[in-house]
């Protein structure tokens, strides 16, 4: 089974802090994604990466950056956390060049910014 | 602009009933349509998926109906059970990206 592991289930940080969310997948997937999930808004794409050191902005990249130094690991960085970034953050991965393959998700990190 | 529109936002069904969730899309280049199930405190998990050249796919109590001409697809849950209570997301794939509906919160009453 595909395993996408997010380093923290719950995280509480203060306004202005630099926050790192880590994600690791074990299926040699080319693509990795970061979403945030808010009630009534569904899943919104923050950033995705289709290869090591490659990144693409999603729909809501402002206030975030990402890093992908190794194929299996994709990090989301909140440069200076703000209260409006309190949310559930979901990491996902998928194959890049195979048809009919879904995304696989981690269990999320619930981040609270105080 | 929402690429995939999902309805209803919430749904309450009696145990043993049929739950139906609908999704619509505009981009005919989408080539894969998965449905995800999410329980509280967990990430979305793949439930069932369909290609656009297939009109129906069934796995156990879960069926996707796909209408390519109408650009609509739906999830039917037969004999709904309280354990099916969860949030359901439809999605559509284009290239490397997936576009998600806003989710349907399903409650199955015993």
mmCIF file of C-alpha atoms in Angstrom, chain A residues 1-2 9 15 17 19-20 34 38 51 58 63-64 68 72 79-80 91 97 114:
data_model
loop_
_atom_site.group_PDB
_atom_site.id
_atom_site.type_symbol
_atom_site.label_atom_id
_atom_site.label_comp_id
_atom_site.label_asym_id
_atom_site.label_seq_id
_atom_site.Cartn_x
_atom_site.Cartn_y
_atom_site.Cartn_z
ATOM 1 C CA UNK A 1 0.000 0.000 0.000
ATOM 2 C CA UNK A 2 1.091 3.553 -0.713
ATOM 3 C CA UNK A 9 -0.804 15.474 13.227
ATOM 4 C CA UNK A 15 2.179 34.513 14.644
ATOM 5 C CA UNK A 17 7.091 32.075 13.342
ATOM 6 C CA UNK A 19 6.783 26.830 10.213
ATOM 7 C CA UNK A 20 7.883 23.655 8.450
ATOM 8 C CA UNK A 34 0.304 20.412 -0.734
ATOM 9 C CA UNK A 38 -11.107 24.503 5.073
ATOM 10 C CA UNK A 51 10.307 16.366 -9.930
ATOM 11 C CA UNK A 58 -1.131 26.242 -7.156
ATOM 12 C CA UNK A 63 2.583 33.179 2.210
ATOM 13 C CA UNK A 64 3.948 29.707 1.463
ATOM 14 C CA UNK A 68 11.852 19.216 -2.688
ATOM 15 C CA UNK A 72 10.347 11.120 -1.509
ATOM 16 C CA UNK A 79 7.642 31.988 6.001
ATOM 17 C CA UNK A 80 5.937 34.117 8.666
ATOM 18 C CA UNK A 91 0.046 16.280 1.455
ATOM 19 C CA UNK A 97 3.213 9.507 -16.313
ATOM 20 C CA UNK A 114 -2.047 31.808 17.726
#
